[in-house]
mmCIF file of C-alpha atoms and ligand atoms in Angstrom:
data_model
loop_
_atom_site.group_PDB
_atom_site.id
_atom_site.type_symbol
_atom_site.label_atom_id
_atom_site.label_comp_id
_atom_site.label_asym_id
_atom_site.label_seq_id
_atom_site.Cartn_x
_atom_site.Cartn_y
_atom_site.Cartn_z
ATOM 1 C CA MET W 158 10.907 -11.383 -15.275
ATOM 2 C CA THR W 159 7.839 -11.483 -12.975
ATOM 3 C CA THR W 160 6.878 -8.482 -10.852
ATOM 4 C CA SER W 161 7.698 -10.572 -7.787
ATOM 5 C CA LEU W 162 11.259 -11.331 -8.971
ATOM 6 C CA LYS W 163 11.793 -7.725 -10.068
ATOM 7 C CA THR W 164 10.668 -6.606 -6.596
ATOM 8 C CA LYS W 165 13.156 -8.939 -4.898
ATOM 9 C CA GLU W 166 15.923 -7.473 -7.078
ATOM 10 C CA LEU W 167 14.735 -3.939 -6.340
ATOM 11 C CA ILE W 168 14.909 -4.504 -2.585
ATOM 12 C CA LYS W 169 18.400 -5.983 -2.792
ATOM 13 C CA GLY W 170 19.677 -3.228 -5.097
ATOM 14 C CA GLN W 171 18.193 -0.330 -3.125
ATOM 15 C CA ILE W 172 19.571 -1.619 0.187
ATOM 16 C CA GLN W 173 23.019 -1.678 -1.451
ATOM 17 C CA LYS W 174 22.830 1.613 -3.341
ATOM 18 C CA TRP W 175 20.684 3.996 -1.317
ATOM 19 C CA ASP W 176 22.434 5.122 1.880
ATOM 20 C CA LEU W 177 19.192 5.862 3.717
ATOM 21 C CA ALA W 178 17.883 2.355 2.956
ATOM 22 C CA THR W 179 21.243 0.752 3.788
ATOM 23 C CA THR W 180 21.275 2.428 7.209
ATOM 24 C CA ASN W 181 17.643 1.854 8.088
ATOM 25 C CA TYR W 182 17.448 -1.799 6.966
ATOM 26 C CA ALA W 183 20.657 -2.516 8.896
ATOM 27 C CA GLY W 184 19.118 -0.672 11.872
ATOM 28 C CA LEU W 185 16.029 -2.866 11.652
ATOM 29 C CA GLN W 186 18.096 -5.908 12.586
ATOM 30 C CA LYS W 187 18.740 -4.253 15.938
ATOM 31 C CA VAL W 188 15.219 -3.091 16.784
ATOM 32 C CA LYS W 189 13.801 -4.525 19.967
ATOM 33 C CA THR W 190 10.658 -6.631 19.854
ATOM 34 C CA LYS W 191 8.670 -8.185 22.665
ATOM 35 C CA SER W 192 5.493 -10.188 22.844
ATOM 36 C CA ILE W 193 2.589 -9.279 25.127
ATOM 37 C CA PRO W 194 -0.036 -11.943 25.914
ATOM 38 C CA MET W 195 -3.562 -10.580 25.598
ATOM 39 C CA GLY W 196 -6.789 -11.691 27.241
ATOM 40 C CA GLY W 197 -8.340 -14.311 24.953
ATOM 41 C CA GLY W 198 -5.061 -16.090 24.258
ATOM 42 C CA SER W 199 -3.636 -14.035 21.396
ATOM 43 C CA GLU W 200 -0.411 -12.051 21.473
ATOM 44 C CA ILE W 201 0.631 -8.595 20.357
ATOM 45 C CA LYS W 202 4.197 -7.984 19.264
ATOM 46 C CA VAL W 203 5.608 -4.595 20.248
ATOM 47 C CA GLN W 204 8.423 -3.164 18.143
ATOM 48 C CA PHE W 205 10.628 -0.284 19.302
ATOM 49 C CA ASN W 206 11.441 1.507 16.052
ATOM 50 C CA PRO W 207 12.718 5.110 16.416
ATOM 51 C CA GLU W 208 12.821 5.723 12.643
ATOM 52 C CA ARG W 209 9.038 5.436 12.550
ATOM 53 C CA MET W 210 8.662 8.655 14.555
ATOM 54 C CA ARG W 211 8.141 10.620 11.327
ATOM 55 C CA SER W 212 5.145 8.406 10.543
ATOM 56 C CA SER W 213 3.677 8.093 14.059
ATOM 57 C CA ALA W 214 3.949 11.825 14.680
ATOM 58 C CA ALA W 215 3.153 12.867 11.099
ATOM 59 C CA LYS W 216 1.097 16.019 10.812
ATOM 60 C CA VAL W 217 -1.745 15.084 8.496
ATOM 61 C CA ASP W 218 -3.926 18.194 8.787
ATOM 62 C CA ALA W 219 -4.812 19.881 5.497
ATOM 63 C CA LYS W 220 -2.492 22.867 6.058
ATOM 64 C CA SER W 221 0.607 20.801 6.896
ATOM 65 C CA ILE W 222 -0.056 18.523 3.920
ATOM 66 C CA GLN W 223 -0.493 21.442 1.558
ATOM 67 C CA GLU W 224 2.732 23.080 2.698
ATOM 68 C CA ARG W 225 5.060 20.131 2.132
ATOM 69 C CA PRO W 226 6.248 18.659 -1.186
ATOM 70 C CA CYS W 227 4.577 15.266 -1.637
ATOM 71 C CA PHE W 228 7.186 12.559 -1.049
ATOM 72 C CA LEU W 229 5.248 10.029 -3.129
ATOM 73 C CA CYS W 230 5.149 12.099 -6.335
ATOM 74 C CA GLU W 231 7.825 10.959 -8.770
ATOM 75 C CA LYS W 232 9.138 14.488 -9.280
ATOM 76 C CA ASN W 233 9.913 14.831 -5.554
ATOM 77 C CA ARG W 234 11.400 11.393 -4.971
ATOM 78 C CA PRO W 235 15.197 11.150 -4.584
ATOM 79 C CA GLU W 236 16.945 10.168 -7.803
ATOM 80 C CA VAL W 237 18.455 7.093 -6.156
ATOM 81 C CA GLN W 238 14.972 5.729 -5.356
ATOM 82 C CA GLU W 239 14.143 3.291 -8.134
ATOM 83 C CA GLY W 240 10.737 1.809 -8.829
ATOM 84 C CA ILE W 241 9.000 -0.987 -10.703
ATOM 85 C CA ALA W 242 6.029 -0.079 -12.858
ATOM 86 C CA TYR W 243 2.887 -2.104 -12.312
ATOM 87 C CA LYS W 244 -0.222 -0.837 -14.139
ATOM 88 C CA ASP W 245 -1.036 2.614 -12.650
ATOM 89 C CA PHE W 246 1.316 2.052 -9.716
ATOM 90 C CA THR W 247 5.032 2.108 -8.932
ATOM 91 C CA ILE W 248 6.521 -0.373 -6.478
ATOM 92 C CA LEU W 249 9.131 1.284 -4.235
ATOM 93 C CA ILE W 250 11.147 0.212 -1.226
ATOM 94 C CA ASN W 251 10.033 1.954 1.985
ATOM 95 C CA PRO W 252 13.177 3.634 3.383
ATOM 96 C CA PHE W 253 11.752 3.605 6.948
ATOM 97 C CA PRO W 254 10.966 -0.094 7.332
ATOM 98 C CA ILE W 255 8.936 -2.031 9.875
ATOM 99 C CA PHE W 256 9.294 -5.303 7.916
ATOM 100 C CA PRO W 257 12.597 -6.814 6.714
ATOM 101 C CA GLU W 258 11.052 -6.341 3.240
ATOM 102 C CA HIS W 259 8.815 -3.281 3.210
ATOM 103 C CA LEU W 260 7.289 -1.690 0.110
ATOM 104 C CA THR W 261 5.404 1.514 -0.592
ATOM 105 C CA ILE W 262 3.270 1.351 -3.718
ATOM 106 C CA PRO W 263 2.032 4.799 -4.792
ATOM 107 C CA HIS W 264 -0.373 5.488 -7.623
ATOM 108 C CA ASN W 265 1.344 7.302 -10.472
ATOM 109 C CA ALA W 266 -1.033 10.256 -10.127
ATOM 110 C CA HIS W 267 -1.233 12.598 -7.148
ATOM 111 C CA THR W 268 -4.741 11.506 -6.183
ATOM 112 C CA LEU W 269 -6.499 11.253 -2.804
ATOM 113 C CA GLN W 270 -6.131 8.324 -0.421
ATOM 114 C CA LEU W 271 -9.512 6.649 -0.996
ATOM 115 C CA ILE W 272 -9.777 2.875 -1.242
ATOM 116 C CA ALA W 273 -12.993 2.383 -3.241
ATOM 117 C CA PRO W 274 -11.680 3.065 -6.782
ATOM 118 C CA HIS W 275 -8.474 1.086 -6.158
ATOM 119 C CA PHE W 276 -9.581 -1.983 -4.217
ATOM 120 C CA LYS W 277 -9.336 -4.237 -7.296
ATOM 121 C CA SER W 278 -5.728 -3.115 -7.787
ATOM 122 C CA MET W 279 -5.032 -4.234 -4.225
ATOM 123 C CA LEU W 280 -6.229 -7.746 -5.134
ATOM 124 C CA ASP W 281 -4.162 -7.725 -8.352
ATOM 125 C CA LEU W 282 -1.066 -6.664 -6.430
ATOM 126 C CA ALA W 283 -1.661 -9.429 -3.871
ATOM 127 C CA VAL W 284 -1.428 -11.945 -6.733
ATOM 128 C CA GLU W 285 1.606 -10.243 -8.285
ATOM 129 C CA LEU W 286 3.415 -10.177 -4.933
ATOM 130 C CA PRO W 287 2.603 -13.607 -3.444
ATOM 131 C CA GLU W 288 5.209 -13.297 -0.701
ATOM 132 C CA PHE W 289 3.703 -10.065 0.600
ATOM 133 C CA THR W 290 0.673 -8.886 2.524
ATOM 134 C CA LEU W 291 -0.689 -5.675 1.039
ATOM 135 C CA PHE W 292 -2.069 -3.034 3.336
ATOM 136 C CA TYR W 293 -4.045 0.161 3.120
ATOM 137 C CA ASN W 294 -4.229 2.913 5.737
ATOM 138 C CA GLY W 295 -7.130 5.322 5.402
ATOM 139 C CA PRO W 296 -6.407 9.066 5.381
ATOM 140 C CA LYS W 297 -7.281 9.245 9.102
ATOM 141 C CA CYS W 298 -6.080 5.745 9.973
ATOM 142 C CA GLY W 299 -2.316 5.951 9.763
ATOM 143 C CA ALA W 300 -1.524 7.174 6.239
ATOM 144 C CA SER W 301 1.190 9.832 6.376
ATOM 145 C CA ALA W 302 0.386 10.910 2.793
ATOM 146 C CA PRO W 303 -3.419 11.265 2.793
ATOM 147 C CA ASP W 304 -3.182 13.314 -0.400
ATOM 148 C CA HIS W 305 -1.442 10.695 -2.555
ATOM 149 C CA PHE W 306 -3.018 7.280 -3.031
ATOM 150 C CA HIS W 307 -0.759 4.416 -1.963
ATOM 151 C CA PHE W 308 -0.627 0.908 -0.604
ATOM 152 C CA GLN W 309 2.164 -0.619 1.428
ATOM 153 C CA ALA W 310 3.292 -4.221 1.589
ATOM 154 C CA GLY W 311 5.339 -6.293 4.026
ATOM 155 C CA GLY W 312 6.543 -9.899 4.000
ATOM 156 C CA LYS W 313 3.890 -12.477 4.861
ATOM 157 C CA GLY W 314 4.132 -14.136 8.263
ATOM 158 C CA PHE W 315 5.301 -11.025 10.135
ATOM 159 C CA MET W 316 1.910 -9.999 11.518
ATOM 160 C CA PRO W 317 0.422 -12.527 13.996
ATOM 161 C CA LEU W 318 -3.082 -11.975 12.615
ATOM 162 C CA GLU W 319 -2.378 -14.077 9.519
ATOM 163 C CA ALA W 320 -1.592 -17.247 11.490
ATOM 164 C CA ASP W 321 -4.347 -16.417 13.992
ATOM 165 C CA PHE W 322 -6.840 -16.350 11.117
ATOM 166 C CA ARG W 323 -5.597 -19.661 9.714
ATOM 167 C CA SER W 324 -5.780 -21.274 13.170
ATOM 168 C CA GLY W 325 -9.565 -20.873 13.221
ATOM 169 C CA GLN W 326 -9.341 -20.040 16.918
ATOM 170 C CA TYR W 327 -10.784 -16.525 16.705
ATOM 171 C CA ALA W 328 -12.477 -16.123 13.328
ATOM 172 C CA GLN W 329 -15.726 -17.916 12.620
ATOM 173 C CA LEU W 330 -17.526 -18.230 9.316
ATOM 174 C CA LYS W 331 -20.648 -16.155 9.795
ATOM 175 C CA HIS W 332 -22.164 -15.930 6.318
ATOM 176 C CA GLU W 333 -21.545 -16.883 2.717
ATOM 177 C CA LYS W 334 -22.665 -14.465 0.090
ATOM 178 C CA GLY W 335 -22.053 -14.247 -3.646
ATOM 179 C CA GLY W 336 -19.182 -16.731 -3.544
ATOM 180 C CA VAL W 337 -17.473 -15.020 -0.604
ATOM 181 C CA GLU W 338 -16.979 -16.391 2.906
ATOM 182 C CA LEU W 339 -17.540 -13.699 5.532
ATOM 183 C CA TYR W 340 -15.894 -14.169 8.914
ATOM 184 C CA SER W 341 -16.322 -12.423 12.247
ATOM 185 C CA TRP W 342 -13.803 -12.508 15.072
ATOM 186 C CA LYS W 343 -14.344 -13.192 18.795
ATOM 187 C CA GLY W 344 -11.980 -12.724 21.733
ATOM 188 C CA TYR W 345 -9.453 -10.826 19.649
ATOM 189 C CA ASN W 346 -9.727 -7.391 21.279
ATOM 190 C CA ARG W 347 -10.718 -5.572 18.071
ATOM 191 C CA GLY W 348 -13.505 -5.842 15.546
ATOM 192 C CA ILE W 349 -12.481 -7.344 12.201
ATOM 193 C CA ILE W 350 -14.435 -8.427 9.142
ATOM 194 C CA SER W 351 -12.635 -11.002 7.019
ATOM 195 C CA MET W 352 -13.515 -12.138 3.502
ATOM 196 C CA VAL W 353 -12.206 -15.130 1.587
ATOM 197 C CA SER W 354 -12.881 -16.026 -2.036
ATOM 198 C CA SER W 355 -11.122 -17.451 -5.074
ATOM 199 C CA ASN W 356 -13.017 -14.949 -7.229
ATOM 200 C CA PRO W 357 -11.655 -11.382 -7.254
ATOM 201 C CA LYS W 358 -14.832 -9.901 -8.738
ATOM 202 C CA ALA W 359 -16.967 -11.527 -6.048
ATOM 203 C CA ILE W 360 -14.786 -10.260 -3.210
ATOM 204 C CA ALA W 361 -14.623 -6.761 -4.744
ATOM 205 C CA LYS W 362 -18.430 -6.697 -4.889
ATOM 206 C CA GLN W 363 -18.760 -7.669 -1.206
ATOM 207 C CA PHE W 364 -16.134 -5.101 -0.261
ATOM 208 C CA GLU W 365 -18.031 -2.441 -2.154
ATOM 209 C CA GLU W 366 -21.290 -3.321 -0.370
ATOM 210 C CA MET W 367 -19.588 -3.305 3.007
ATOM 211 C CA HIS W 368 -17.987 0.039 2.172
ATOM 212 C CA THR W 369 -21.496 1.408 1.482
ATOM 213 C CA HIS W 370 -22.743 0.160 4.883
ATOM 214 C CA LEU W 371 -19.755 1.671 6.680
ATOM 215 C CA THR W 372 -20.176 4.956 4.796
ATOM 216 C CA ALA W 373 -23.715 5.232 6.153
ATOM 217 C CA LEU W 374 -22.290 4.994 9.707
ATOM 218 C CA GLN W 375 -19.740 7.809 9.177
ATOM 219 C CA THR W 376 -21.382 10.266 6.809
ATOM 220 C CA GLU W 377 -19.110 13.098 7.995
ATOM 221 C CA GLU W 378 -15.945 11.362 6.730
ATOM 222 C CA ILE W 379 -14.543 11.467 3.185
ATOM 223 C CA GLU W 380 -14.535 7.659 3.356
ATOM 224 C CA PRO W 381 -15.374 5.340 6.261
ATOM 225 C CA MET W 382 -12.349 5.111 8.548
ATOM 226 C CA LEU W 383 -10.600 1.801 7.962
ATOM 227 C CA ASN W 384 -7.471 -0.264 7.572
ATOM 228 C CA VAL W 385 -7.312 -3.177 5.153
ATOM 229 C CA LEU W 386 -4.941 -6.135 4.811
ATOM 230 C CA ALA W 387 -5.030 -8.324 1.682
ATOM 231 C CA TYR W 388 -3.044 -11.333 0.527
ATOM 232 C CA HIS W 389 -3.379 -14.274 -1.827
ATOM 233 C CA GLU W 390 -2.713 -17.834 -0.660
ATOM 234 C CA PHE W 391 -3.839 -21.334 -1.663
ATOM 235 C CA GLU W 392 -5.584 -19.828 -4.714
ATOM 236 C CA HIS W 393 -7.737 -17.631 -2.478
ATOM 237 C CA TYR W 394 -7.882 -13.924 -1.787
ATOM 238 C CA VAL W 395 -7.969 -13.108 1.918
ATOM 239 C CA VAL W 396 -9.054 -9.612 2.960
ATOM 240 C CA HIS W 397 -9.222 -8.332 6.540
ATOM 241 C CA VAL W 398 -11.092 -5.078 7.123
ATOM 242 C CA PHE W 399 -10.729 -3.116 10.374
ATOM 243 C CA PRO W 400 -13.496 -0.516 10.608
ATOM 244 C CA ARG W 401 -12.213 2.360 12.713
ATOM 245 C CA THR W 402 -13.907 4.802 15.048
ATOM 246 C CA LEU W 403 -10.970 7.070 15.925
ATOM 247 C CA HIS W 404 -7.710 8.256 14.330
ATOM 248 C CA ARG W 405 -5.458 8.422 17.389
ATOM 249 C CA PRO W 406 -6.146 7.256 20.987
ATOM 250 C CA ALA W 407 -6.352 9.666 23.952
ATOM 251 C CA CYS W 408 -2.925 8.550 25.233
ATOM 252 C CA TYR W 409 -1.340 9.960 22.041
ATOM 253 C CA PHE W 410 -2.306 13.489 23.077
ATOM 254 C CA LYS W 411 -1.492 13.267 26.793
ATOM 255 C CA GLU W 412 1.517 15.029 28.226
ATOM 256 C CA GLY W 413 4.160 13.587 30.510
ATOM 257 C CA GLU W 414 4.028 10.052 31.847
ATOM 258 C CA GLY W 415 0.526 9.311 30.624
ATOM 259 C CA GLN W 416 1.519 9.760 27.005
ATOM 260 C CA ILE W 417 1.957 6.776 24.702
ATOM 261 C CA LEU W 418 2.947 7.915 21.225
ATOM 262 C CA ILE W 419 1.176 5.397 19.047
ATOM 263 C CA SER W 420 -0.768 6.211 15.913
ATOM 264 C CA PRO W 421 -2.483 2.920 15.044
ATOM 265 C CA ALA W 422 -2.430 1.753 11.440
ATOM 266 C CA SER W 423 -2.683 -1.530 9.530
ATOM 267 C CA VAL W 424 0.426 -3.115 11.034
ATOM 268 C CA ASP W 425 -0.797 -2.406 14.587
ATOM 269 C CA MET W 426 -4.180 -3.885 13.596
ATOM 270 C CA GLY W 427 -2.290 -6.932 12.304
ATOM 271 C CA GLY W 428 -0.791 -7.430 15.772
ATOM 272 C CA VAL W 429 2.504 -5.516 15.699
ATOM 273 C CA PHE W 430 2.438 -2.303 17.741
ATOM 274 C CA ILE W 431 5.038 0.194 16.581
ATOM 275 C CA THR W 432 6.490 2.407 19.313
ATOM 276 C CA PRO W 433 9.011 5.036 18.177
ATOM 277 C CA ARG W 434 9.913 6.063 21.772
ATOM 278 C CA PRO W 435 11.828 3.728 24.117
ATOM 279 C CA GLU W 436 9.743 4.678 27.175
ATOM 280 C CA ASP W 437 6.537 3.618 25.404
ATOM 281 C CA TYR W 438 8.107 0.321 24.361
ATOM 282 C CA GLU W 439 9.108 -0.360 27.971
ATOM 283 C CA LYS W 440 5.869 0.576 29.691
ATOM 284 C CA MET W 441 3.250 -0.733 27.235
ATOM 285 C CA THR W 442 0.961 -3.302 28.876
ATOM 286 C CA ALA W 443 -1.849 -5.589 27.705
ATOM 287 C CA THR W 444 -4.293 -3.183 29.384
ATOM 288 C CA ASP W 445 -2.913 -0.240 27.355
ATOM 289 C CA ILE W 446 -3.180 -2.217 24.127
ATOM 290 C CA ALA W 447 -6.755 -3.364 24.836
ATOM 291 C CA ASP W 448 -7.680 0.221 25.721
ATOM 292 C CA ILE W 449 -6.156 1.587 22.487
ATOM 293 C CA PHE W 450 -8.010 -1.016 20.382
ATOM 294 C CA ASN W 451 -11.187 -0.248 22.283
ATOM 295 C CA GLN W 452 -10.905 3.447 21.452
ATOM 296 C CA VAL W 453 -9.886 3.300 17.802
ATOM 297 C CA CYS W 454 -11.615 0.151 16.475
ATOM 298 C CA MET W 455 -15.211 -0.830 15.917
ATOM 299 C CA SER W 456 -16.277 -3.461 18.466
ATOM 300 C CA GLU W 457 -16.719 -7.145 17.601
ATOM 301 C CA GLN W 458 -20.479 -6.662 18.024
ATOM 302 C CA GLY W 459 -20.402 -3.656 15.700
ATOM 303 C CA CYS W 460 -18.702 -5.757 13.026
ATOM 304 C CA ASP W 461 -21.322 -8.510 13.494
ATOM 305 C CA GLN W 462 -24.034 -5.948 12.835
ATOM 306 C CA VAL W 463 -22.307 -4.779 9.650
ATOM 307 C CA LEU W 464 -22.036 -8.406 8.496
ATOM 308 C CA ASP W 465 -25.703 -9.058 9.271
ATOM 309 C CA ALA W 466 -26.702 -5.933 7.364
ATOM 310 C CA LEU W 467 -24.582 -7.122 4.456
ATOM 311 C CA VAL W 468 -26.625 -10.308 4.095
ATOM 312 C CA GLY W 469 -29.907 -8.564 4.876
ATOM 313 C CA ASP W 470 -30.203 -10.452 8.182
ATOM 314 C CA VAL W 471 -31.278 -7.530 10.396
HETATM 315 ZN ZN1 LIG P 248 1.951 13.151 -4.617
#
């Protein structure tokens, strides 16, 4: 059986057998979602999802991490949680879903959340799971287990960014290098660098070079702050990189009415804002969203500069 078919079976079986998954996937059918039109013509979906509080409000400082048992290590996972082995990884169902089909894919070893050594595995998984978009949250960009390397995956078509990329309305081909098309985005409220290629080695090489450029901009970080989405369609790998400048926006830390509890990660970058509190879901406006992007993401101009540096056009 293919990994993709095994994964479908896993999801079905776990939702039936594992009470926590049964409850939370049933709950997902009742979550509220609304669409907010943004300047520039795009839309952001906002999802009210109280079960995501543990992720949005996760304490990811070194002390808190050290003091808790790692929930991604096999020895600490509940017995009822089954997995599918794929190379050095195990495909699991995420018991606190955002997507109707939501996976967590931890490495089998308890090893730090750093994308560089595992980027090729992300491409391989995108091929193995053709109905999913893979995503990676950096240790200071939404990962609630920064000490245990993992990807997540959610069903394709859920995040507006995928169709927005295909539409050609916002992303323009800026350069071609080493068999990879490099795209920059305009009028989309956040800086994104997108790469398309049929050749996994070529795209991995461009990612590595971009990673080096971003590292030079954030020498104080363990890796450059980023979120990454990757999927495989029409025989091509598509990778969207969101260079980040901040972990959590100012509104996260405010008290009282000014607070919006949002801790942006890949899914928010992909156009679905997750709000675990009802008051945030109700009050969130296009201005708030643009302001949050503005604080936590590299600008469109910043991404253009990274792309120019990548092709030596500076
Ligand atoms: Zn672990």
